[in-house]
Coordinates of C-alpha atoms and ligand atoms in Angstrom, one line a residue:
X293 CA 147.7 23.6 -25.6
X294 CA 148.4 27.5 -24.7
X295 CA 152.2 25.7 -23.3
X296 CA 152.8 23.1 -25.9
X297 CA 156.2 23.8 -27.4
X298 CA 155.9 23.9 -31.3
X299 CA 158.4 24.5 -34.0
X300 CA 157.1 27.7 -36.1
X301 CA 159.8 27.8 -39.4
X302 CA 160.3 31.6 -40.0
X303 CA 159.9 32.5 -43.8
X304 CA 160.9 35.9 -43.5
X305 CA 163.7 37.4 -44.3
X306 CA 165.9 39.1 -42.1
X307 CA 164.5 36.6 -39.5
X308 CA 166.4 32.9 -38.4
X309 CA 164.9 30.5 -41.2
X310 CA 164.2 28.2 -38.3
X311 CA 162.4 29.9 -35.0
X312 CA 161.7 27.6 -31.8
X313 CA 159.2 29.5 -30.2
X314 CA 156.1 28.1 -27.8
X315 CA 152.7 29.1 -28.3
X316 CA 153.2 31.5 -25.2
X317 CA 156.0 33.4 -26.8
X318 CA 153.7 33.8 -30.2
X319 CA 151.7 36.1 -28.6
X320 CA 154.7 38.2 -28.0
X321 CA 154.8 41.0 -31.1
X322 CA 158.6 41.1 -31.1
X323 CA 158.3 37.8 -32.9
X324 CA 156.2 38.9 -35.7
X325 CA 157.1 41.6 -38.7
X326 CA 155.6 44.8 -37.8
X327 CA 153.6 44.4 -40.8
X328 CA 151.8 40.8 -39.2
X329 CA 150.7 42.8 -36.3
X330 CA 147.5 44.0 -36.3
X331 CA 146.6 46.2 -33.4
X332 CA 142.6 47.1 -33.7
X333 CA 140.0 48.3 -31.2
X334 CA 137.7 45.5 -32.0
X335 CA 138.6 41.8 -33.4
X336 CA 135.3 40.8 -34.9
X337 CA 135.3 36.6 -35.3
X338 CA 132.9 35.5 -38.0
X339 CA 131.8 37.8 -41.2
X340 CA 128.3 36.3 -41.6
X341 CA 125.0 38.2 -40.9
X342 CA 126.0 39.5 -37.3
X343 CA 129.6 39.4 -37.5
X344 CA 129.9 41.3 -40.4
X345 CA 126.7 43.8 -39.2
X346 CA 128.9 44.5 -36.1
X347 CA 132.1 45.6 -38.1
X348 CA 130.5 47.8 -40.1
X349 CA 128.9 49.8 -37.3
X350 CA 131.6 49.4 -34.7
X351 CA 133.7 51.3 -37.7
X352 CA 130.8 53.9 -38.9
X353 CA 131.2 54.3 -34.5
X354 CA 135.0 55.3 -35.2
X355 CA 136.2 51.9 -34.1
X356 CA 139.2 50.6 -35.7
X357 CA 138.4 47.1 -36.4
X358 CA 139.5 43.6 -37.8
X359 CA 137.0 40.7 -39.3
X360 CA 138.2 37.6 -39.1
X361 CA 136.5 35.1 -41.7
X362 CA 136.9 31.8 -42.4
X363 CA 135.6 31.2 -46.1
X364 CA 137.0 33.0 -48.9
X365 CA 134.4 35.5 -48.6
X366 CA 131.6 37.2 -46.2
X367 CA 128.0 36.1 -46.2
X368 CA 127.3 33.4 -43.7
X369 CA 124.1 31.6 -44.8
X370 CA 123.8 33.7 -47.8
X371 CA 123.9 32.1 -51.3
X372 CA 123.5 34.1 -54.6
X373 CA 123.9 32.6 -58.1
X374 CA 124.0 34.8 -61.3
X375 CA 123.3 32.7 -64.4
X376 CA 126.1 33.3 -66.7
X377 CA 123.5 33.1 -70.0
X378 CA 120.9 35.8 -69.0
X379 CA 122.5 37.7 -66.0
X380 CA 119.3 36.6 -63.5
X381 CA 120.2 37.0 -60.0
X382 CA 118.6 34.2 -57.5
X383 CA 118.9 33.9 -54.0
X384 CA 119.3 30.0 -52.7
X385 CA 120.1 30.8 -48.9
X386 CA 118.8 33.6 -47.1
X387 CA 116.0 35.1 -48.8
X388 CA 114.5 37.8 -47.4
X389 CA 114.8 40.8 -44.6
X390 CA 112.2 41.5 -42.0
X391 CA 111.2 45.3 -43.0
X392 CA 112.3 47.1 -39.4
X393 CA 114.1 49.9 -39.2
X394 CA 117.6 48.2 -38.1
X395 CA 117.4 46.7 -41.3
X396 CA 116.9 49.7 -43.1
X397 CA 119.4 51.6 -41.4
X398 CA 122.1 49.3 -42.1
X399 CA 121.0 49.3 -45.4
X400 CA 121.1 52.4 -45.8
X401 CA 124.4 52.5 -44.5
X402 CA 125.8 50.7 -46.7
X403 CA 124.2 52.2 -49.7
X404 CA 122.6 49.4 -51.0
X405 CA 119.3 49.7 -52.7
X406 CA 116.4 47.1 -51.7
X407 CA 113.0 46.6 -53.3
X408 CA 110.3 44.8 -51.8
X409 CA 110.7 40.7 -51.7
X410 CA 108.4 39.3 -53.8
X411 CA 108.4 35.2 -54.3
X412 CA 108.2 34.1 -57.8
X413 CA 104.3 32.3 -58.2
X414 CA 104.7 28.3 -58.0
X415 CA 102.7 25.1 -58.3
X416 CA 102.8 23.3 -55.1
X417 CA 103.1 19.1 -55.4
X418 CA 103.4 17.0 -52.4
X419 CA 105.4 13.8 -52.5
X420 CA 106.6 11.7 -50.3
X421 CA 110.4 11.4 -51.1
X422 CA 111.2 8.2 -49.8
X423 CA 108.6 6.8 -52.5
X424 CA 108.1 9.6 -54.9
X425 CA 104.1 8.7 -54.5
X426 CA 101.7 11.8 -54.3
X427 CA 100.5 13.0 -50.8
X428 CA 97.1 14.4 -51.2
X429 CA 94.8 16.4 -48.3
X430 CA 97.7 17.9 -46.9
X431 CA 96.5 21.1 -44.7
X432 CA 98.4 23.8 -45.9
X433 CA 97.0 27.5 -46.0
X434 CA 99.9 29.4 -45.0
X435 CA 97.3 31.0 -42.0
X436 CA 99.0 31.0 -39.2
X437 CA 96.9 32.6 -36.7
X438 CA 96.2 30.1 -34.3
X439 CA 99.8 29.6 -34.2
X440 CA 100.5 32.9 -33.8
X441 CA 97.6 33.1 -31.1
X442 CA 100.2 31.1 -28.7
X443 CA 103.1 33.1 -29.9
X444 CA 102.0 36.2 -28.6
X445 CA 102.1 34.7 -25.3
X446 CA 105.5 35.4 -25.2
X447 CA 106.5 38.5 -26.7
X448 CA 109.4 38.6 -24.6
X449 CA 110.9 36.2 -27.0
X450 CA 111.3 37.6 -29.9
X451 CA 114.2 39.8 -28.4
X452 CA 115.6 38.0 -25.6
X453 CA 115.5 34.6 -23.9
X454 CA 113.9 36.2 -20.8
X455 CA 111.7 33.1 -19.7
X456 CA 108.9 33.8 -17.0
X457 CA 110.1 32.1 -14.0
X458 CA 109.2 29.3 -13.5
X459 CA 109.9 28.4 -17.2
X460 CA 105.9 27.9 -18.4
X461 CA 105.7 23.7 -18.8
X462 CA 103.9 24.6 -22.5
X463 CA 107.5 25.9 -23.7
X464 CA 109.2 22.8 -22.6
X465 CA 106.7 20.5 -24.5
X466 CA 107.8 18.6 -27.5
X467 CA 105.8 20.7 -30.3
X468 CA 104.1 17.6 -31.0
X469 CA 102.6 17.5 -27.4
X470 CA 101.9 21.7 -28.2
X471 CA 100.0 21.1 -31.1
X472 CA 97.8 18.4 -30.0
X473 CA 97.2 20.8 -26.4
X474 CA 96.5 23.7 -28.6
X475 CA 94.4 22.3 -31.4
X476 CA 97.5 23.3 -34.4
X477 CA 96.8 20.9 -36.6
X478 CA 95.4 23.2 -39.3
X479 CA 98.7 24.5 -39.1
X480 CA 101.2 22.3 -38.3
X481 CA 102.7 21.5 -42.1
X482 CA 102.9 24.9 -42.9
X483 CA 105.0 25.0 -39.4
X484 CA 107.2 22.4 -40.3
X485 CA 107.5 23.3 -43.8
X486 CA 108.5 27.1 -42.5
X487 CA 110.9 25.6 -39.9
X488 CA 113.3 24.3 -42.6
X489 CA 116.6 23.5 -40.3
X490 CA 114.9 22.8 -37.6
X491 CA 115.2 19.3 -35.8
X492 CA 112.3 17.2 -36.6
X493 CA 110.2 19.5 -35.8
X494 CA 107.4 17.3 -33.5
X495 CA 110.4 16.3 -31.1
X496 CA 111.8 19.9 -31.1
X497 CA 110.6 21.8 -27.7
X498 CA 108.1 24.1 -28.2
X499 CA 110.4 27.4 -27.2
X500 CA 112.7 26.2 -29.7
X501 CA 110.3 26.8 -32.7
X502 CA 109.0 29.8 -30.8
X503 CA 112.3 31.4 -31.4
X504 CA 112.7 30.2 -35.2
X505 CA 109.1 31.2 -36.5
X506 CA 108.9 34.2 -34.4
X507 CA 106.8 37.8 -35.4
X508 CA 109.6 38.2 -37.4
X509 CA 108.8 35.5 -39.5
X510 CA 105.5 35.9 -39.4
X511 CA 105.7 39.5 -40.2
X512 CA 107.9 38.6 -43.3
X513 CA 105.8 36.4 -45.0
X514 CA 102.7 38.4 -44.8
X515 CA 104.9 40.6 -47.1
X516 CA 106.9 42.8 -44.9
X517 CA 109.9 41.9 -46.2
X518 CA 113.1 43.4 -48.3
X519 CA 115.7 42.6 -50.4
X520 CA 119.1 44.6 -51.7
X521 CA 119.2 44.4 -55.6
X522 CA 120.5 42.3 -57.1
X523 CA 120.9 39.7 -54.7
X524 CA 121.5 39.3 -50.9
X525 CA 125.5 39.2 -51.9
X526 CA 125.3 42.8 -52.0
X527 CA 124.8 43.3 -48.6
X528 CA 128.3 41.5 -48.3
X529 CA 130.1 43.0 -51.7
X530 CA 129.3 46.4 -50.4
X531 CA 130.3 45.5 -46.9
X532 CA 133.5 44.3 -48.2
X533 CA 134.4 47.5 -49.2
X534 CA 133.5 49.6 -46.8
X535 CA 135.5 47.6 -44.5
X536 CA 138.3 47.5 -47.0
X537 CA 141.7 45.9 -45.7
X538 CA 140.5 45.4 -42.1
X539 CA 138.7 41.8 -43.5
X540 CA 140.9 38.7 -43.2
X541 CA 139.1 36.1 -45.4
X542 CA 140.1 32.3 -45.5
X543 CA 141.4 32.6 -41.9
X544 CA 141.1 31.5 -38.7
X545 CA 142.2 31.9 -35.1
X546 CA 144.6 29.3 -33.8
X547 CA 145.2 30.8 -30.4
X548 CA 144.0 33.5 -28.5
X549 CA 144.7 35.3 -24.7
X550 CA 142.3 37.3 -23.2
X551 CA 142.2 39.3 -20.0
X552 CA 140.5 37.6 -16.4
X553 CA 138.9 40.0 -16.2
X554 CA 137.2 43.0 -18.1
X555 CA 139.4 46.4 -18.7
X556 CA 137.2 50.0 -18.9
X557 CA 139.6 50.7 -21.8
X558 CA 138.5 50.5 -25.2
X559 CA 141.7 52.3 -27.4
X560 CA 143.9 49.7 -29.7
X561 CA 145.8 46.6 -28.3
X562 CA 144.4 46.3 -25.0
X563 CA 144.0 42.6 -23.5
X564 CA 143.2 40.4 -26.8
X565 CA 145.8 38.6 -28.5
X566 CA 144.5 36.5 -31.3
X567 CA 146.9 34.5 -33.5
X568 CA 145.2 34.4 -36.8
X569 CA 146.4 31.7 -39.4
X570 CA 145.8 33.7 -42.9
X571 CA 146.9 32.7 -46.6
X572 CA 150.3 34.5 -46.3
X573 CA 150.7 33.0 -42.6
X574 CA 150.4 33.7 -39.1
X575 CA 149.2 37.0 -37.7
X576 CA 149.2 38.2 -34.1
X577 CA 146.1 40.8 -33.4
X578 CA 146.0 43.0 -30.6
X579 CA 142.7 44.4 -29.7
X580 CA 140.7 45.8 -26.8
X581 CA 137.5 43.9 -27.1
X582 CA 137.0 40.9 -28.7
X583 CA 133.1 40.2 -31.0
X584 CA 132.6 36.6 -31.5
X585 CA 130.0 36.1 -33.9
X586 CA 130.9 32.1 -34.9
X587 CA 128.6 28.9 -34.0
X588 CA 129.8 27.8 -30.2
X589 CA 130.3 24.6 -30.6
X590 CA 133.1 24.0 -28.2
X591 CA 134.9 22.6 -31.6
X592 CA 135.0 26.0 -33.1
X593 CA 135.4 28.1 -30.0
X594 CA 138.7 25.6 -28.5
X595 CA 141.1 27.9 -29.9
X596 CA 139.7 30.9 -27.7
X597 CA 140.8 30.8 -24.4
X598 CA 137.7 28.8 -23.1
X599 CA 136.9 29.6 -19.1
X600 CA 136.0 27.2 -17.2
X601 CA 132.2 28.1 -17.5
X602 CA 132.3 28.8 -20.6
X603 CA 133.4 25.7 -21.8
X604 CA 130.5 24.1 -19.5
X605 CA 128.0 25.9 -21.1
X606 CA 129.3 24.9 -24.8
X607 CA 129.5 22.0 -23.8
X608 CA 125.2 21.8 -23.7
X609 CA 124.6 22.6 -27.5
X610 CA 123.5 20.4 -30.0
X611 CA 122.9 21.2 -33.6
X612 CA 121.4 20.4 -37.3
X613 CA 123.5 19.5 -40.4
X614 CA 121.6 21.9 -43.3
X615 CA 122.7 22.1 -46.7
X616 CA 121.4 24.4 -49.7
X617 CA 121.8 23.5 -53.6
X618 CA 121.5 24.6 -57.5
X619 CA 120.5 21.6 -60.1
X620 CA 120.0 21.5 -63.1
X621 CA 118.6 18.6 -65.7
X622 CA 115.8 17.9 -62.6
X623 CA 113.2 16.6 -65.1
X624 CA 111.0 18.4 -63.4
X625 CA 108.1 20.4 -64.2
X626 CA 108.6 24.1 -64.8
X627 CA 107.2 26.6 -62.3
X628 CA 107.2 23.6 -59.6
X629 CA 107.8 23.5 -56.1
X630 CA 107.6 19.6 -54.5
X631 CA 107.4 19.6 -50.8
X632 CA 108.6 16.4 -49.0
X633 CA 105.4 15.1 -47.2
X634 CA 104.3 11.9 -45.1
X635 CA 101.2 9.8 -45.8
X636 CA 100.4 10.1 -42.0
X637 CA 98.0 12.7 -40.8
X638 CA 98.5 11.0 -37.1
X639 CA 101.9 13.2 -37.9
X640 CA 100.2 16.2 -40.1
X641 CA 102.1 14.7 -43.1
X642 CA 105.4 16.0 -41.9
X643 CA 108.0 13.6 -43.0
X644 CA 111.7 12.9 -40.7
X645 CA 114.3 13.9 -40.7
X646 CA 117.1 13.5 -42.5
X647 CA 115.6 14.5 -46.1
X648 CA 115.1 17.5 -48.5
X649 CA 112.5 19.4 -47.2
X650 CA 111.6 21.1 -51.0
X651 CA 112.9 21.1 -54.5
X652 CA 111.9 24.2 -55.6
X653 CA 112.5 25.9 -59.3
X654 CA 114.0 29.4 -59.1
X655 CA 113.5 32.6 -61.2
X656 CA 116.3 30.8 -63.7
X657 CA 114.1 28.2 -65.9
X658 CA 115.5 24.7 -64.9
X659 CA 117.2 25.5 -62.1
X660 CA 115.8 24.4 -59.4
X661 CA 117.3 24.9 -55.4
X662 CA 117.0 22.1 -53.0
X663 CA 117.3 22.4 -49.0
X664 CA 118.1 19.4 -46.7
X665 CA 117.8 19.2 -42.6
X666 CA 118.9 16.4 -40.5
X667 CA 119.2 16.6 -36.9
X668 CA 122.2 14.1 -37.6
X669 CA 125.6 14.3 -39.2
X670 CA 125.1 13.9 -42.6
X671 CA 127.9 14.4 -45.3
X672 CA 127.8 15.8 -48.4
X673 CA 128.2 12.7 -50.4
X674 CA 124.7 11.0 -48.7
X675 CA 123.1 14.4 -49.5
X676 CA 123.9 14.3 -52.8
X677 CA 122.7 10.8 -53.5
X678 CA 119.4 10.7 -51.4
X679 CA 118.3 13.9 -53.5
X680 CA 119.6 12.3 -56.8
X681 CA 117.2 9.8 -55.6
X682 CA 114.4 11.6 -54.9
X683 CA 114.8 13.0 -58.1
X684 CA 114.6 10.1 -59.8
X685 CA 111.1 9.1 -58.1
X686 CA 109.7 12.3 -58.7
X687 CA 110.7 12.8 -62.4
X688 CA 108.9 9.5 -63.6
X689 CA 112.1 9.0 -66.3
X690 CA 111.3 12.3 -67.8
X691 CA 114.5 12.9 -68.6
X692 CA 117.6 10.6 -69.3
X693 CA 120.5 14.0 -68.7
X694 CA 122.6 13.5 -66.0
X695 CA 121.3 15.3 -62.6
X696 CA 124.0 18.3 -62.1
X697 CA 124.4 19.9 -58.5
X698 CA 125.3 23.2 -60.2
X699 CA 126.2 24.6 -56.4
X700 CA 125.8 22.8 -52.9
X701 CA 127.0 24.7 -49.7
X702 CA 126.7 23.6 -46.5
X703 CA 125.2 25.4 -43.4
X704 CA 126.2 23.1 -40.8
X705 CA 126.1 23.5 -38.0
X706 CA 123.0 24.9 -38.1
X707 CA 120.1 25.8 -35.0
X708 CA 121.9 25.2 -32.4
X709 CA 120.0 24.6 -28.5
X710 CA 119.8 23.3 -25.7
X711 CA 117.5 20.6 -24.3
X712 CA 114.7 21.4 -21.5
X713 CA 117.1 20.3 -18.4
X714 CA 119.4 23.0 -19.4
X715 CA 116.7 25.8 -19.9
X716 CA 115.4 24.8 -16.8
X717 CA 118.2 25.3 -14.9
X718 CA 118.8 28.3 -16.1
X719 CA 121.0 27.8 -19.2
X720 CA 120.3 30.9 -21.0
X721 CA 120.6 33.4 -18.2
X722 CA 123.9 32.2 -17.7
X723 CA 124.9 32.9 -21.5
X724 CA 123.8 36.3 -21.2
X725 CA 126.0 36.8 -18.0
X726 CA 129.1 36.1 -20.1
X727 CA 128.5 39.2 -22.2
X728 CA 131.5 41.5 -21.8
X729 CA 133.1 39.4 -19.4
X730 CA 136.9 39.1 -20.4
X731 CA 136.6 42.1 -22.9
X732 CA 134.4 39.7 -25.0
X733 CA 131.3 40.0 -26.4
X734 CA 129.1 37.3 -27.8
X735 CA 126.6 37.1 -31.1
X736 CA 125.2 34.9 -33.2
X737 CA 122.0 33.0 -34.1
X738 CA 122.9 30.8 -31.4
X739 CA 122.3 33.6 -28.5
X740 CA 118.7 34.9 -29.7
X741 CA 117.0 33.2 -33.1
X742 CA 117.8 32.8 -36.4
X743 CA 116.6 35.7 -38.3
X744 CA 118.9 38.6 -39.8
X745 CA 117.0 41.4 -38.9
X746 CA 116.6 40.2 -34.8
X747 CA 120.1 39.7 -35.0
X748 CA 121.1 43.2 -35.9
X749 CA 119.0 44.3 -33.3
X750 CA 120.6 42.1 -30.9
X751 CA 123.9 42.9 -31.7
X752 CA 123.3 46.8 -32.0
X753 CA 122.1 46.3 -28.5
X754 CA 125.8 45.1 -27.7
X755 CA 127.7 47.8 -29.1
X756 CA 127.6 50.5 -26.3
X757 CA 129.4 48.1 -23.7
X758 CA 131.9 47.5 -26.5
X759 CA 132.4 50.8 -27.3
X760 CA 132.7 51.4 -23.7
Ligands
FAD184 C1 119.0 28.3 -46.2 C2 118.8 29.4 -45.2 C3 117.8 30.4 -45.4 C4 117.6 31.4 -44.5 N1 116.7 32.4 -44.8 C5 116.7 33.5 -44.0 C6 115.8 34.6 -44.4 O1 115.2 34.6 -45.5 N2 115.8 35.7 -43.6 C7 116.5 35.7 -42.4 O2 116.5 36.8 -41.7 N3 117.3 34.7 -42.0 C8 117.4 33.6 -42.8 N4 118.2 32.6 -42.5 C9 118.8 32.6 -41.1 C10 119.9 33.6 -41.0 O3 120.6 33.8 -42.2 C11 120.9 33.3 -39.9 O4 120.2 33.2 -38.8 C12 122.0 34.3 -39.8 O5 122.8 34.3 -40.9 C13 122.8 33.9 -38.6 O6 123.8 34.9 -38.5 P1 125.2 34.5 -37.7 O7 126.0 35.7 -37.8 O8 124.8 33.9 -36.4 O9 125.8 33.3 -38.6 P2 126.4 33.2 -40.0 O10 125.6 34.2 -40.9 O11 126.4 31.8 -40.4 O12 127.8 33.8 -39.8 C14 128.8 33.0 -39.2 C15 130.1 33.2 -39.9 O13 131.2 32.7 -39.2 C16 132.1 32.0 -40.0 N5 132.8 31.1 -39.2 C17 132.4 30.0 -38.7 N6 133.4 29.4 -37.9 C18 134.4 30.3 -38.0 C19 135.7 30.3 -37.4 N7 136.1 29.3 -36.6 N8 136.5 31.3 -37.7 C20 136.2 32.3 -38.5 N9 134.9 32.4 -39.1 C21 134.1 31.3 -38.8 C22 131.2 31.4 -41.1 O14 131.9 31.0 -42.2 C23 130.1 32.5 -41.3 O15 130.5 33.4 -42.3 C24 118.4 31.5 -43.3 C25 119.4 30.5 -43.1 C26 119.6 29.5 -44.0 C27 120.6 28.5 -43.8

């Protein structure tokens, strides 16, 4: 790819209208307008919780930085809606902040003001969704100690992916195989139920839900937990302009060359070259060190330059398809939450995967948000008619209005791991040793857990080797 000869067609003026160049010669800067060349301390990849929480303190460090973003704005996995009537702010993606003092700080940094989260009172119903029937005995209580009992066996994880050596077998169980060994049953819908984008969650090795509900999670729902006001698209509309011009939205990185081997320097244009494809065209970006905050997959990280091992190890992740929605015209009761449930209590009433794991009203009367897992690729289209569905089995014909999917976003790829063979052999120890190498850094859900708060620890914890 990096030698593939391409024609680009020059569109600006005072250039040849037609430029044969190969992808090589695009990373020269001579072939750009000095005004597409970007030359930064820092390229951040990804403007999404991590992403966008290094940028802002690489540039409160004195960094001169660039964020690179796909969608037309910053935010990741958070979804805000204001209703246009009344003004109400609701939050259908990220909810909440663990109450720790990196969150606060970065909070504080940019300005924002947070109140307490507090979730607005519902009725629980269980149903099973394939059938709309009611599921009654379902142990739910929302106490998780004896969960939390095995969790603190661990406390290294919450941080890091140090595994004790050799890698404890009750880790690598199925969480199936935990809960039965450990007596969870008490405990195991509200698990599941809490685990929303997780695999099916029985199958799922046992470290893998260890790292989704963590003390961080734990420590959030008993109430420690914040939110900016008026919604968590603050966090991003305030980030936005403290970062100003030095966000790319709508863009991507086609190509990239980065240095064998790590440089000590950190001033602007070292070793990165990143050819950006933006809404008024290409753009070449020089930088020093390079923050990649994106999902792995090898699929979204081809364009970078891939070594040899890292390429192997992307090559090991497998993920969820997880999508969050707004409807309205549900039919259904107000003040309701209906949690998808199973018959079985062989299987603790936890249904499979792929379904809506809740359809929940918000603080907007008859709007209701729905979330959806599947450990498969699903598209939109098959989402949106197996919850129309569902819909229509729980509402018995309440209501003849057309369901309307107000919003739907999708946050695929979601959770992404590794199975036991690769954790075994070491999988994760490797990740870690590709930190800095090739003036790049690494963050991302994907490298510690999926939780805001952890993450802006984790990637604070990466800033002094990219500040050098
Ligand atoms: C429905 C839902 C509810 C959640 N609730 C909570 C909660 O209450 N509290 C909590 O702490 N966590 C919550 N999480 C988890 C948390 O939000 C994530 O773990 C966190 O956002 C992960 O951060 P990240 O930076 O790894 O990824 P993201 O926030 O997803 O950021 C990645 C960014 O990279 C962009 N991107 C992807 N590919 C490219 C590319 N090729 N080029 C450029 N940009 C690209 C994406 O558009 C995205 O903006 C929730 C997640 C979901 C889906």
């Amino acid at each position: 790819m990096k030698t593939a000869p391409i024609l680009l067609l020059s569109l600006y003026a005072g250039l040849s209208p037609v430029l044969a160049v190969n992808v090589r010669d695009d990373f020269d800067a001579q072939n750009y307008p000095s005004g597409d060349v970007i030359t930064r301390d820092v390229a951040v990849i990804g403007g999404g919780a991590t992403g966008t929480y290094g940028a802002v303190k690489l540039r409160d460090a004195g960094k001169s930085v660039v964020l690179v973003e796909k969608e037309g704005l910053l935010g990741g996995h958070v979804n805000s809606y204001t209703d246009p009537s009344t003004g109400v702010s609701i939050d259908y993606g990220v909810q909440a902040f663990w109450n720790i003092s990196v969150t606060r700080d970065y909070f504080a940094l940019l300005n924002l003001t947070t109140g307490l989260y507090q979730p607005t009172p519902l009725t629980r119903f269980y149903a099973d969704f394939q059938t709309g029937a009611p599921v009654e005995g379902v142990r739910s209580s929302f106490n998780f100690s004896a969960y939390a009992a095995q969790l603190e066996k661990y406390p290294q994880l919450l941080y890091s992916w140090d595994l004790p050596s050799p890698i404890p077998e009750d880790l690598l169980l199925p969480f199936g195989a935990f809960i039965q060994k450990y007596n969870l049953g008490d405990e195991a819908f509200d698990v599941y139920f809490s685990a929303q984008g997780v695999s099916n969650i029985l199958d799922e090795l046992t470290v893998h839900v260890f790292k989704f509900i963590d003390e961080s999670f734990l420590s959030s729902v008993s109430g420690n937990a914040i939110v900016p006001t008026p919604n968590n698209a603050e966090i991003y509309a305030k980030a936005s302009a403290y970062l100003g011009d030095d966000v790319l939205l709508s863009s991507t990185v086609v190509a990239a060359k980065r240095p064998a081997n790590s440089s000590s320097s950190s001033s602007s244009g070292g070793g990165i070259r990143l050819i950006v494809q933006t809404p008024t065209g290409k753009k070449l970006i020089k930088a020093s060190k390079l923050l990649i905050s994106i999902p792995p997959l090898l699929s979204n990280t081809a364009p970078f330059d891939l070594s040899p091992t890292e390429q192997t190890l992307f090559s090991h992740w497998r993920s969820t398809d997880y999508y969050t929605m707004l409807l309205r015209n549900t039919g259904l009761p107000a003040g309701a939450q209906f949690a998808n449930a199973n018959a079985s209590t062989a299987t603790y009433n936890i249904p499979l995967l792929p379904a809506a794991y809740q359809i929940t009203e918000t603080r907007i009367p008859g709007l209701f948000y729905a979330w959806y897992g599947s450990p498969v690729r699903v598209t939109e289209d098959e989402v949106k008619e197996d919850v129309s569905s569902v819909i229509a089995r729980l509402q018995n014909a309440t209501t003849t209005a057309a369901l309307e999917f107000v919003e739907f976003r999708s946050h695929t790829p979601f959770k992404l791991v590794v199975d036991a063979g690769a954790i075994g052999d070491g999988f994760y120890g490797e990740l870690e040793a590709i930190q800095g190498q090739r003036d790049t850094w690494w963050t991302g859900a994907a490298f510690m857990s999926h939780d805001a708060s952890v993450l802006y620890n984790f990637t604070q914890a990466l800033l002094p080797g990219i500040i050098g």
